[in-house]
């Protein structure tokens, strides 16, 4: 399920119809109605879109009941938007759940530790209600080892677990999943914080069944501790269906070769370390035979279409991947600190690349090489090696122009830089009119067009005016109210808007809230918007999944007014310190629509108005 498939207003996959029933307590329908519902259920089984299902549930009570009976997948975009009891009582035949927790700005350390989003109440409810649960995806959720123990013991047919940006668990929980989930097909750990004391680390890889497994995807590149390599190699060997493998930085290049030899059917590979000091020694001493051997191994992996990892990369090893470059559709160099001269021999062989992630160390010259070769590129992400405001960025408007001219099929771009021009952004809007995601992050406070000194209004205005399919937009740099007026007027399909270090009055946010009627997620940091701007969105907040504002000019009085006028909206004021409760200024505001009302697990630094 895509992130924007929020499953209805407020982000709960339960749909808005959940507000019209009492969680399964309706009186049984008459016999004739039950016959009609049986017919309707047979039809609704073919309805897969969450939005379509939510719309169907709003037709009448019989459709509401029939939709609930036939739903197999549940998407909940905010774990506090609905209670676990309400969700499990309404939807009784769920096989797959996607559950999201903390706001996205938690990725930037803007959400304090121990804020919430605990998995325990959800896994407890699901253990009782969904004994046949097969798939679970958690994102930004606090997961304890005890939660994974309960999960492992509660669902005998459990097959897929994906944990994304989660925290709180360690190798003991992973060991329980590996040992008890005998039908496991997917275990993906993505950007999680796996916590273990040094003397508590468990050999979780050895807990998988000793017979042939059903594993199709195994990713543990975020696990900080070393794994039992002999057990890992044996596991890969007895997993004939394995098509995706991502290992952590403790796996050396030589060990990677052995794993690839055991699984020539792999299509997606995360390399882990790609040339640590120990692995690089044979190269430095033996004249490159290790690179040749590794290249032969890659050449034998004819199914590879996606490569990632490359942590602690030794550039001399990069030629080893040449044999598979022409087949690659996805390449992730976001952990590889390489320069343009090291990137160019690789990228010039990647003619079929559609997704590319890279550090800004490749510079404009590296992006020009991408533009010259990757004519089918659909997604590009350029991350900063140093995200500080005063760092010297290596990419600029020159690289952006090159990409826009060479990669005209681009659909999504995330671009971190230190300087930009309106001309470059306008050029991208003209050349890449199919863009659905445009995120330009100009690091530093209120950076103008570095050539003219003008605000970046016209550049972002061109993006929303020319890119008719735009769904997600991130703006930064020196922006006036004029830029936000453009967004409100032309950004009619924008669902997610992120604002950083931008704006000059409350009028700017008012333009957005009054014009972007499909807006679902609004994230604002370090911008001058105050109470008047906040109150201008009262007509729309019930239709949104969330609003996040930090380091703006909000007051407790303005936030309380919103809470009083919209009683079904949860308004959280998050303080940096307990003693700040008497401070009228609000440093962090998080608002979301909820069918469950205020949560009961808020820490002391969170005040729910």
Coordinates of C-alpha atoms in Angstrom, one line a residue:
X1 CA 0.0 0.0 0.0
X2 CA 1.3 3.4 -0.9
X3 CA 1.8 6.0 1.8
X4 CA -0.8 8.3 0.2
X5 CA -3.4 5.5 0.3
X6 CA -4.6 6.7 3.6
X7 CA -7.8 4.8 3.5
X8 CA -10.1 7.8 4.1
X9 CA -10.2 11.0 6.0
X10 CA -8.2 11.1 9.2
X11 CA -5.9 8.4 8.0
X12 CA -7.7 5.4 9.6
X13 CA -8.2 2.6 7.2
X14 CA -11.4 1.9 9.1
X15 CA -13.0 4.6 6.9
X16 CA -15.3 7.4 7.9
X17 CA -18.1 4.9 8.2
X18 CA -16.6 3.8 11.5
X19 CA -18.1 6.9 13.0
X20 CA -21.6 5.8 12.0
X21 CA -21.7 2.4 13.8
X22 CA -21.0 1.2 17.2
X23 CA -18.3 -1.4 16.5
X24 CA -20.5 -4.4 15.7
X25 CA -23.4 -3.8 18.1
X26 CA -26.0 -3.3 15.4
X27 CA -29.1 -5.5 15.6
X28 CA -29.1 -8.4 13.1
X29 CA -30.7 -7.4 9.8
X30 CA -34.0 -9.1 8.6
X31 CA -33.6 -12.3 6.5
X32 CA -34.2 -10.6 3.2
X33 CA -31.6 -8.0 4.0
X34 CA -29.1 -10.8 4.9
X35 CA -29.7 -12.3 1.4
X36 CA -28.9 -9.0 -0.2
X37 CA -25.8 -8.6 2.0
X38 CA -24.5 -12.0 1.0
X39 CA -24.8 -11.0 -2.7
X40 CA -23.2 -7.6 -1.9
X41 CA -20.3 -9.3 -0.1
X42 CA -19.6 -11.4 -3.1
X43 CA -19.3 -8.3 -5.2
X44 CA -17.3 -6.3 -2.7
X45 CA -14.7 -9.0 -2.5
X46 CA -13.4 -7.7 -5.9
X47 CA -13.1 -4.2 -4.6
X48 CA -9.4 -3.7 -3.6
X49 CA -8.9 0.1 -3.4
X50 CA -9.1 1.4 0.2
X51 CA -10.7 4.6 -1.0
X52 CA -13.4 2.7 -3.0
X53 CA -14.1 0.5 0.0
X54 CA -14.5 3.5 2.3
X55 CA -16.8 5.1 -0.1
X56 CA -18.9 1.9 -0.3
X57 CA -19.1 1.7 3.5
X58 CA -20.8 5.1 3.5
X59 CA -23.7 4.2 1.2
X60 CA -26.0 2.7 4.0
X61 CA -25.8 0.4 7.0
X62 CA -26.1 -2.8 4.9
X63 CA -23.2 -1.7 2.7
X64 CA -21.3 -0.7 5.9
X65 CA -21.7 -4.2 7.3
X66 CA -20.9 -6.0 4.1
X67 CA -17.8 -4.0 3.5
X68 CA -16.5 -4.7 7.0
X69 CA -17.2 -8.4 6.5
X70 CA -15.2 -8.6 3.2
X71 CA -12.2 -6.5 4.1
X72 CA -9.0 -8.4 4.4
X73 CA -6.5 -5.6 4.6
X74 CA -6.5 -2.8 7.1
X75 CA -4.6 0.4 6.8
X76 CA -4.4 2.8 9.8
X77 CA -2.3 5.9 9.0
X78 CA -2.3 7.1 12.6
X79 CA -2.4 4.6 15.5
X80 CA -4.3 7.1 17.6
X81 CA -7.0 7.8 15.0
X82 CA -9.0 4.8 16.1
X83 CA -8.9 2.5 19.1
X84 CA -7.7 -1.1 18.7
X85 CA -11.0 -2.3 20.1
X86 CA -13.1 -0.4 17.6
X87 CA -11.0 -1.5 14.7
X88 CA -11.0 -5.2 15.6
X89 CA -14.8 -5.2 16.4
X90 CA -15.7 -3.7 13.1
X91 CA -13.3 -5.7 10.9
X92 CA -13.3 -9.3 12.0
X93 CA -11.7 -11.1 9.0
X94 CA -8.5 -9.1 8.6
X95 CA -5.4 -10.9 7.2
X96 CA -3.0 -7.9 6.7
X97 CA -2.5 -4.7 8.8
X98 CA -0.5 -1.6 8.1
X99 CA -0.1 0.6 11.2
X100 CA 1.7 4.0 11.4
X101 CA 2.6 5.8 14.5
X102 CA 4.8 8.9 15.1
X103 CA 4.7 12.0 12.8
X104 CA 7.3 11.9 10.0
X105 CA 9.3 14.7 11.7
X106 CA 10.3 12.1 14.2
X107 CA 12.9 11.1 11.6
X108 CA 14.6 14.5 12.2
X109 CA 14.6 14.1 16.0
X110 CA 11.8 16.7 16.4
X111 CA 9.5 14.3 18.4
X112 CA 10.8 13.7 21.9
X113 CA 11.8 10.2 23.0
X114 CA 9.0 8.2 24.7
X115 CA 6.3 10.3 23.0
X116 CA 4.1 7.3 22.4
X117 CA 2.9 5.2 19.5
X118 CA 3.2 1.9 21.4
X119 CA 2.5 -1.4 19.7
X120 CA 1.4 -3.2 22.8
X121 CA -2.4 -2.3 22.8
X122 CA -2.6 -3.1 19.1
X123 CA -0.9 -6.5 19.2
X124 CA -2.9 -7.4 22.3
X125 CA -6.2 -6.6 20.5
X126 CA -5.1 -8.3 17.3
X127 CA -4.0 -11.5 19.1
X128 CA -7.5 -11.9 20.4
X129 CA -9.4 -10.9 17.3
X130 CA -7.3 -11.9 14.3
X131 CA -5.9 -15.4 14.9
X132 CA -5.3 -15.8 11.1
X133 CA -3.3 -12.6 10.7
X134 CA -0.6 -13.2 8.0
X135 CA 1.0 -9.8 7.3
X136 CA 2.0 -6.8 9.5
X137 CA 3.7 -3.6 8.6
X138 CA 4.6 -1.1 11.3
X139 CA 6.1 2.3 10.7
X140 CA 7.4 4.7 13.4
X141 CA 6.0 2.5 16.1
X142 CA 7.5 1.7 19.5
X143 CA 7.8 -2.1 19.6
X144 CA 9.0 -4.0 22.7
X145 CA 10.5 -7.5 22.6
X146 CA 7.5 -8.6 24.6
X147 CA 5.3 -7.4 21.7
X148 CA 7.2 -9.6 19.3
X149 CA 7.0 -12.5 21.7
X150 CA 3.2 -12.1 21.8
X151 CA 3.0 -11.8 18.0
X152 CA 5.1 -14.9 17.5
X153 CA 2.9 -17.0 19.7
X154 CA -0.5 -15.6 18.6
X155 CA -0.6 -16.1 14.8
X156 CA 0.1 -19.6 13.7
X157 CA -0.1 -18.7 10.0
X158 CA 1.9 -15.5 10.2
X159 CA 4.0 -14.8 7.1
X160 CA 5.2 -11.3 6.7
X161 CA 6.7 -8.7 9.2
X162 CA 8.0 -5.3 8.1
X163 CA 9.3 -2.8 10.7
X164 CA 10.1 0.6 9.3
X165 CA 11.7 3.3 11.5
X166 CA 10.6 1.5 14.6
X167 CA 12.4 1.3 17.9
X168 CA 12.4 -0.4 21.3
X169 CA 13.1 -4.0 20.3
X170 CA 16.2 -6.1 20.2
X171 CA 17.6 -9.4 19.0
X172 CA 15.6 -11.3 21.6
X173 CA 12.4 -10.3 19.9
X174 CA 13.8 -11.2 16.5
X175 CA 14.8 -14.6 17.8
X176 CA 11.2 -15.2 18.8
X177 CA 9.9 -14.3 15.4
X178 CA 12.4 -16.5 13.7
X179 CA 11.8 -19.5 15.9
X180 CA 8.0 -19.4 16.2
X181 CA 6.8 -18.1 12.9
X182 CA 7.3 -21.3 10.9
X183 CA 5.6 -20.0 7.7
X184 CA 7.6 -16.7 7.6
X185 CA 8.2 -15.4 4.1
X186 CA 9.2 -11.8 4.8
X187 CA 11.2 -10.2 7.6
X188 CA 12.2 -6.7 6.6
X189 CA 13.9 -4.4 9.1
X190 CA 14.2 -0.9 7.5
X191 CA 15.9 2.0 9.3
X192 CA 15.0 0.6 12.7
X193 CA 16.8 1.3 15.9
X194 CA 17.5 -2.2 17.3
X195 CA 18.5 -1.9 20.9
X196 CA 20.7 -4.5 22.7
X197 CA 23.1 -4.3 25.6
X198 CA 26.4 -5.9 24.5
X199 CA 25.9 -8.9 26.8
X200 CA 22.2 -9.4 25.7
X201 CA 22.7 -9.9 22.0
X202 CA 21.2 -13.1 20.8
X203 CA 22.0 -15.3 17.9
X204 CA 18.6 -14.8 16.3
X205 CA 19.6 -16.0 12.8
X206 CA 20.2 -19.5 14.2
X207 CA 16.5 -19.7 15.4
X208 CA 15.1 -20.1 11.9
X209 CA 13.8 -23.6 11.1
X210 CA 16.6 -26.1 10.2
X211 CA 14.5 -27.4 7.4
X212 CA 13.7 -25.7 4.0
X213 CA 12.2 -22.3 4.7
X214 CA 9.6 -20.2 3.0
X215 CA 11.7 -17.1 3.2
X216 CA 11.3 -14.7 0.2
X217 CA 12.7 -11.5 1.7
X218 CA 15.2 -11.0 4.6
X219 CA 16.6 -7.5 5.4
X220 CA 18.6 -6.6 8.5
X221 CA 20.9 -3.9 7.3
X222 CA 19.9 -1.7 10.3
X223 CA 20.9 -4.2 13.0
X224 CA 24.0 -3.0 14.7
X225 CA 25.3 -6.3 16.0
X226 CA 27.1 -9.0 14.0
X227 CA 25.2 -12.1 13.0
X228 CA 26.3 -15.7 13.0
X229 CA 27.5 -15.9 9.5
X230 CA 27.6 -19.7 9.3
X231 CA 24.0 -19.8 10.3
X232 CA 23.1 -17.0 7.8
X233 CA 24.8 -18.9 5.0
X234 CA 23.0 -22.1 5.8
X235 CA 19.7 -20.2 6.1
X236 CA 20.2 -18.7 2.6
X237 CA 21.1 -22.1 1.2
X238 CA 17.9 -23.7 2.4
X239 CA 15.6 -20.8 1.3
X240 CA 15.1 -21.5 -2.4
X241 CA 12.4 -18.8 -2.7
X242 CA 14.6 -16.0 -1.4
X243 CA 14.6 -13.1 -3.8
X244 CA 15.6 -10.2 -1.6
X245 CA 18.5 -10.1 0.9
X246 CA 19.9 -7.1 2.7
X247 CA 22.7 -7.7 5.1
X248 CA 24.4 -5.4 7.6
X249 CA 27.8 -3.8 7.7
X250 CA 29.4 -6.7 9.6
X251 CA 29.1 -8.9 6.5
X252 CA 32.4 -8.6 4.5
X253 CA 32.8 -8.7 0.8
X254 CA 34.1 -12.2 0.9
X255 CA 31.1 -13.3 2.9
X256 CA 28.8 -11.5 0.5
X257 CA 30.3 -13.6 -2.3
X258 CA 29.5 -16.8 -0.5
X259 CA 25.9 -15.7 0.1
X260 CA 25.4 -14.7 -3.6
X261 CA 26.8 -18.1 -4.7
X262 CA 24.2 -19.8 -2.4
X263 CA 21.4 -17.7 -3.9
X264 CA 21.9 -16.9 -7.6
X265 CA 18.1 -16.3 -7.9
X266 CA 18.3 -13.0 -5.9
X267 CA 16.8 -10.0 -7.6
X268 CA 17.3 -7.5 -4.8
X269 CA 20.6 -7.3 -2.9
X270 CA 21.8 -5.1 0.0
X271 CA 25.5 -5.5 0.2
X272 CA 26.2 -4.3 3.7
X273 CA 29.9 -3.2 3.9
X274 CA 31.5 -3.0 0.5
X275 CA 35.2 -2.9 1.3
X276 CA 36.0 -2.7 5.0
X277 CA 39.6 -2.6 6.0
X278 CA 39.7 -6.3 6.6
X279 CA 38.1 -7.1 3.2
X280 CA 40.2 -4.6 1.3
X281 CA 43.5 -6.1 2.5
X282 CA 43.6 -8.8 -0.2
X283 CA 43.0 -6.1 -2.9
X284 CA 45.8 -3.9 -1.6
X285 CA 48.2 -6.8 -1.2
X286 CA 47.2 -9.2 -4.0
X287 CA 46.8 -7.0 -7.0
X288 CA 43.0 -7.1 -7.3
X289 CA 42.1 -10.8 -7.5
X290 CA 39.3 -10.1 -4.9
X291 CA 37.6 -7.6 -7.3
X292 CA 37.9 -10.1 -10.2
X293 CA 36.3 -12.9 -8.1
X294 CA 33.6 -10.6 -6.9
X295 CA 32.9 -9.5 -10.5
X296 CA 32.5 -13.1 -11.5
X297 CA 30.0 -13.6 -8.7
X298 CA 28.0 -10.7 -9.8
X299 CA 28.1 -11.9 -13.4
X300 CA 26.6 -15.2 -12.3
X301 CA 23.7 -13.3 -10.5
X302 CA 21.8 -12.7 -13.7
X303 CA 18.5 -11.9 -12.0
X304 CA 19.7 -8.8 -10.0
X305 CA 17.7 -5.7 -10.7
X306 CA 18.2 -3.8 -7.4
X307 CA 21.4 -3.0 -5.5
X308 CA 21.7 -1.2 -2.2
X309 CA 24.0 -1.1 0.9
X310 CA 27.5 -0.1 0.0
X311 CA 28.4 1.0 3.5
X312 CA 32.1 1.7 4.2
X313 CA 32.5 1.5 0.5
X314 CA 36.0 1.0 -1.0
X315 CA 35.7 2.6 -4.5
X316 CA 38.2 0.1 -5.9
X317 CA 35.5 -2.6 -5.5
X318 CA 32.8 -0.7 -7.5
X319 CA 34.0 -2.2 -10.9
X320 CA 32.8 -5.6 -9.5
X321 CA 29.2 -4.6 -10.1
X322 CA 29.7 -3.7 -13.7
X323 CA 28.3 -7.0 -15.0
X324 CA 24.9 -6.3 -13.5
X325 CA 24.6 -2.6 -14.2
X326 CA 22.8 -2.9 -17.4
X327 CA 20.0 -4.9 -15.7
X328 CA 19.6 -2.6 -12.8
X329 CA 16.3 -0.7 -12.3
X330 CA 17.2 0.5 -8.8
X331 CA 20.5 1.6 -7.3
X332 CA 21.0 3.0 -3.8
X333 CA 24.3 4.7 -3.1
X334 CA 22.8 6.8 -0.2
X335 CA 25.5 5.4 2.1
X336 CA 28.3 5.5 -0.3
X337 CA 30.6 8.5 0.0
X338 CA 31.9 8.5 -3.5
X339 CA 32.9 11.3 -5.9
X340 CA 31.9 12.0 -9.5
X341 CA 34.9 10.2 -10.9
X342 CA 34.0 7.0 -9.0
X343 CA 30.3 7.2 -9.9
X344 CA 30.6 7.9 -13.6
X345 CA 32.1 4.5 -14.7
X346 CA 29.2 2.8 -12.8
X347 CA 26.3 5.0 -13.9
X348 CA 27.3 5.0 -17.5
X349 CA 26.5 1.3 -17.6
X350 CA 23.0 1.8 -15.9
X351 CA 20.9 2.5 -19.0
X352 CA 17.7 1.0 -17.5
X353 CA 17.8 2.7 -14.1
X354 CA 14.5 3.9 -12.8
X355 CA 15.3 4.6 -9.1
X356 CA 18.5 6.2 -8.0
X357 CA 19.5 7.3 -4.5
X358 CA 22.9 9.0 -3.9
X359 CA 24.9 11.3 -1.7
X360 CA 25.6 14.9 -2.8
X361 CA 29.3 14.0 -2.8
X362 CA 29.0 13.1 -6.4
X363 CA 28.4 16.8 -7.2
X364 CA 26.8 18.4 -10.2
X365 CA 29.3 16.5 -12.4
X366 CA 27.9 13.2 -11.1
X367 CA 24.3 14.3 -11.7
X368 CA 25.2 15.3 -15.2
X369 CA 26.5 11.8 -15.9
X370 CA 23.2 10.4 -14.5
X371 CA 21.2 12.7 -16.8
X372 CA 23.3 11.7 -19.8
X373 CA 22.7 8.0 -19.3
X374 CA 19.5 7.3 -17.3
X375 CA 16.8 8.3 -19.7
X376 CA 14.2 6.1 -18.0
X377 CA 14.8 7.5 -14.5
X378 CA 11.5 7.9 -12.5
X379 CA 12.8 8.6 -9.0
X380 CA 15.9 10.5 -7.8
X381 CA 16.9 11.2 -4.2
X382 CA 20.0 13.3 -3.5
X383 CA 20.9 13.3 0.2
X384 CA 23.5 15.5 2.0
X385 CA 26.6 14.1 3.5
X386 CA 26.6 17.0 6.0
X387 CA 23.1 18.3 6.8
X388 CA 24.3 21.3 8.7
X389 CA 23.2 24.7 7.5
X390 CA 26.7 26.1 7.1
X391 CA 28.1 23.0 5.3
X392 CA 29.5 23.3 1.8
X393 CA 27.0 21.5 -0.5
X394 CA 28.3 19.8 -3.6
X395 CA 25.2 19.9 -5.7
X396 CA 23.4 23.0 -7.0
X397 CA 21.0 24.4 -9.6
X398 CA 23.5 23.1 -12.3
X399 CA 22.8 19.5 -11.3
X400 CA 19.0 20.0 -11.1
X401 CA 18.9 21.5 -14.6
X402 CA 20.9 18.6 -16.0
X403 CA 18.5 16.1 -14.5
X404 CA 15.5 17.9 -15.8
X405 CA 16.9 18.0 -19.3
X406 CA 18.1 14.4 -19.4
X407 CA 15.5 12.6 -17.3
X408 CA 12.2 13.8 -18.6
X409 CA 10.3 10.7 -17.3
X410 CA 11.0 11.7 -13.7
X411 CA 8.0 11.3 -11.4
X412 CA 9.6 11.9 -8.0
X413 CA 12.6 13.9 -6.8
X414 CA 14.1 14.7 -3.4
X415 CA 17.0 17.2 -3.7
X416 CA 19.1 18.6 -0.8
X417 CA 21.3 21.5 -1.7
X418 CA 22.8 24.7 -0.4
X419 CA 21.9 27.0 -3.2
X420 CA 19.3 27.1 -6.0
X421 CA 17.8 29.4 -8.6
X422 CA 14.3 30.1 -9.8
X423 CA 15.5 29.4 -13.3
X424 CA 16.5 25.9 -12.5
X425 CA 13.2 25.0 -10.8
X426 CA 11.2 26.6 -13.6
X427 CA 13.2 24.5 -16.1
X428 CA 12.4 21.3 -14.2
X429 CA 8.7 22.2 -14.1
X430 CA 8.8 22.6 -17.9
X431 CA 10.8 19.5 -18.7
X432 CA 9.3 17.1 -16.1
X433 CA 5.6 17.8 -16.1
X434 CA 4.7 14.3 -14.9
X435 CA 6.2 15.0 -11.5
X436 CA 4.0 13.7 -8.6
X437 CA 6.6 14.4 -5.9
X438 CA 8.8 17.5 -5.7
X439 CA 10.8 18.0 -2.5
X440 CA 13.5 20.7 -2.7
X441 CA 15.4 21.2 0.6
X442 CA 17.6 24.2 0.5
X443 CA 19.6 23.9 3.7
X444 CA 20.0 27.1 5.7
X445 CA 17.7 29.8 6.7
X446 CA 15.8 31.7 4.1
X447 CA 18.2 31.2 1.2
X448 CA 17.2 33.3 -1.9
X449 CA 17.9 32.6 -5.5
X450 CA 21.7 32.6 -5.3
X451 CA 22.2 34.4 -8.6
X452 CA 19.5 37.1 -8.5
X453 CA 18.9 37.4 -4.7
X454 CA 15.2 37.2 -5.3
X455 CA 12.8 34.9 -3.3
X456 CA 12.2 31.5 -4.7
X457 CA 8.5 32.2 -5.3
X458 CA 8.5 31.9 -9.0
X459 CA 10.3 28.6 -9.0
X460 CA 7.8 26.9 -6.7
X461 CA 5.0 28.7 -8.5
X462 CA 6.1 27.1 -11.8
X463 CA 6.1 23.6 -10.2
X464 CA 2.5 23.8 -9.0
X465 CA 1.4 25.5 -12.2
X466 CA 3.0 23.2 -14.7
X467 CA 3.1 19.8 -12.9
X468 CA -0.6 18.9 -13.0
X469 CA -0.1 15.5 -11.3
X470 CA 1.7 16.9 -8.2
X471 CA 0.7 15.1 -5.0
X472 CA 3.6 15.8 -2.6
X473 CA 5.5 19.1 -2.3
X474 CA 8.3 20.2 0.1
X475 CA 9.3 23.9 -0.1
X476 CA 12.2 25.8 1.5
X477 CA 14.4 28.8 0.9
X478 CA 13.4 32.4 0.9
X479 CA 9.7 32.4 0.2
X480 CA 7.1 35.1 0.5
X481 CA 3.3 34.9 0.7
X482 CA 3.3 34.9 -3.1
X483 CA 4.7 31.4 -3.2
X484 CA 1.9 30.1 -0.9
X485 CA -0.7 31.9 -3.0
X486 CA 0.6 30.0 -6.0
X487 CA 0.3 26.7 -4.1
X488 CA -3.2 27.5 -2.9
X489 CA -4.3 28.4 -6.4
X490 CA -2.7 25.7 -8.5
X491 CA -1.9 22.9 -6.0
X492 CA -5.3 21.4 -6.1
X493 CA -4.1 17.8 -6.0
X494 CA -1.4 18.3 -3.3
X495 CA -2.0 15.9 -0.5
X496 CA 1.2 16.3 1.5
X497 CA 2.9 19.7 2.0
X498 CA 6.2 20.2 4.0
X499 CA 7.4 23.7 4.8
X500 CA 10.8 24.5 6.3
X501 CA 12.3 27.9 7.1
X502 CA 9.8 29.6 4.8
X503 CA 7.0 32.2 4.7
X504 CA 6.7 35.8 5.9
X505 CA 3.2 36.2 7.3
X506 CA 0.1 34.3 8.4
X507 CA -1.5 35.1 5.0
X508 CA 0.8 32.5 3.3
X509 CA -0.6 29.6 5.3
X510 CA -4.1 30.9 4.9
X511 CA -3.7 30.7 1.1
X512 CA -2.7 27.0 1.4
X513 CA -5.5 26.0 3.8
X514 CA -8.2 27.7 1.8
X515 CA -7.0 26.6 -1.6
X516 CA -5.6 23.0 -1.2
X517 CA -8.8 21.2 -0.6
X518 CA -7.2 17.7 -0.9
X519 CA -4.5 18.4 1.6
X520 CA -4.1 15.5 4.0
X521 CA -0.8 16.0 5.7
X522 CA 0.8 19.4 6.6
X523 CA 4.2 19.6 8.1
X524 CA 5.7 23.0 9.1
X525 CA 8.9 23.8 10.9
X526 CA 10.8 27.0 11.7
X527 CA 8.3 29.3 9.9
X528 CA 6.6 32.5 11.0
X529 CA 3.0 31.3 11.1
X530 CA 1.0 32.1 14.2
X531 CA -2.5 31.8 15.6
X532 CA -4.3 33.6 12.8
X533 CA -2.8 31.2 10.3
X534 CA -3.7 28.2 12.4
X535 CA -7.4 29.3 12.8
X536 CA -7.8 29.8 9.1
X537 CA -7.9 26.1 8.6
X538 CA -10.8 25.2 10.9
X539 CA -13.0 24.3 8.0
X540 CA -10.5 21.7 6.7
X541 CA -8.8 20.0 9.7
X542 CA -11.5 17.3 10.1
X543 CA -10.6 16.2 6.6
X544 CA -6.9 15.9 7.2
X545 CA -4.8 13.1 8.7
X546 CA -2.6 15.5 10.7
X547 CA -1.0 18.9 11.1
X548 CA 2.5 19.3 12.6
X549 CA 3.9 22.8 13.4
X550 CA 7.2 23.3 15.3
X551 CA 9.2 26.4 16.0
X552 CA 6.5 28.7 14.6
X553 CA 4.7 31.6 16.4
X554 CA 1.8 29.7 18.0
X555 CA 0.4 30.4 21.4
X556 CA -1.5 28.2 23.9
X557 CA -4.5 30.5 23.5
X558 CA -4.7 29.9 19.7
X559 CA -4.3 26.1 20.1
X560 CA -7.0 26.0 22.8
X561 CA -9.4 27.9 20.5
X562 CA -8.9 25.2 17.9
X563 CA -9.5 22.4 20.4
X564 CA -12.7 24.1 21.6
X565 CA -14.1 24.7 18.1
X566 CA -13.2 21.2 16.8
X567 CA -14.0 18.7 19.7
X568 CA -13.3 15.6 17.5
X569 CA -9.8 16.9 16.7
X570 CA -7.0 15.9 19.1
X571 CA -4.8 18.9 19.8
X572 CA -1.4 18.0 21.4
X573 CA 1.0 20.6 22.7
X574 CA 4.5 19.0 23.0
X575 CA 6.9 20.7 25.4
X576 CA 10.6 20.2 25.3
X577 CA 10.8 20.2 29.1
X578 CA 8.2 19.6 31.9
X579 CA 8.8 23.1 33.3
X580 CA 7.6 24.7 30.1
X581 CA 3.9 24.1 30.9
X582 CA 3.3 27.7 32.0
X583 CA 4.9 29.1 28.9
X584 CA 2.4 30.7 26.6
X585 CA 4.4 30.0 23.5
X586 CA 3.9 26.6 21.9
X587 CA 7.1 25.0 20.5
X588 CA 5.4 21.9 18.9
X589 CA 1.8 21.3 17.9
X590 CA 0.5 18.0 16.6
X591 CA -3.2 17.8 15.6
X592 CA -5.1 14.8 14.2
X593 CA -8.6 13.6 13.8
X594 CA -9.5 10.7 16.0
X595 CA -12.6 8.5 16.5
X596 CA -11.1 7.4 19.8
X597 CA -10.7 10.8 21.4
X598 CA -7.7 11.8 23.5
X599 CA -5.2 9.1 24.1
X600 CA -4.5 7.8 27.6
X601 CA -0.8 7.2 27.3
X602 CA 0.4 10.8 26.9
X603 CA 3.7 11.5 28.7
X604 CA 4.1 14.4 31.1
X605 CA 5.6 16.7 28.4
X606 CA 2.5 16.3 26.2
X607 CA -0.6 18.4 27.0
X608 CA -3.8 17.4 25.3
X609 CA -6.1 20.4 25.0

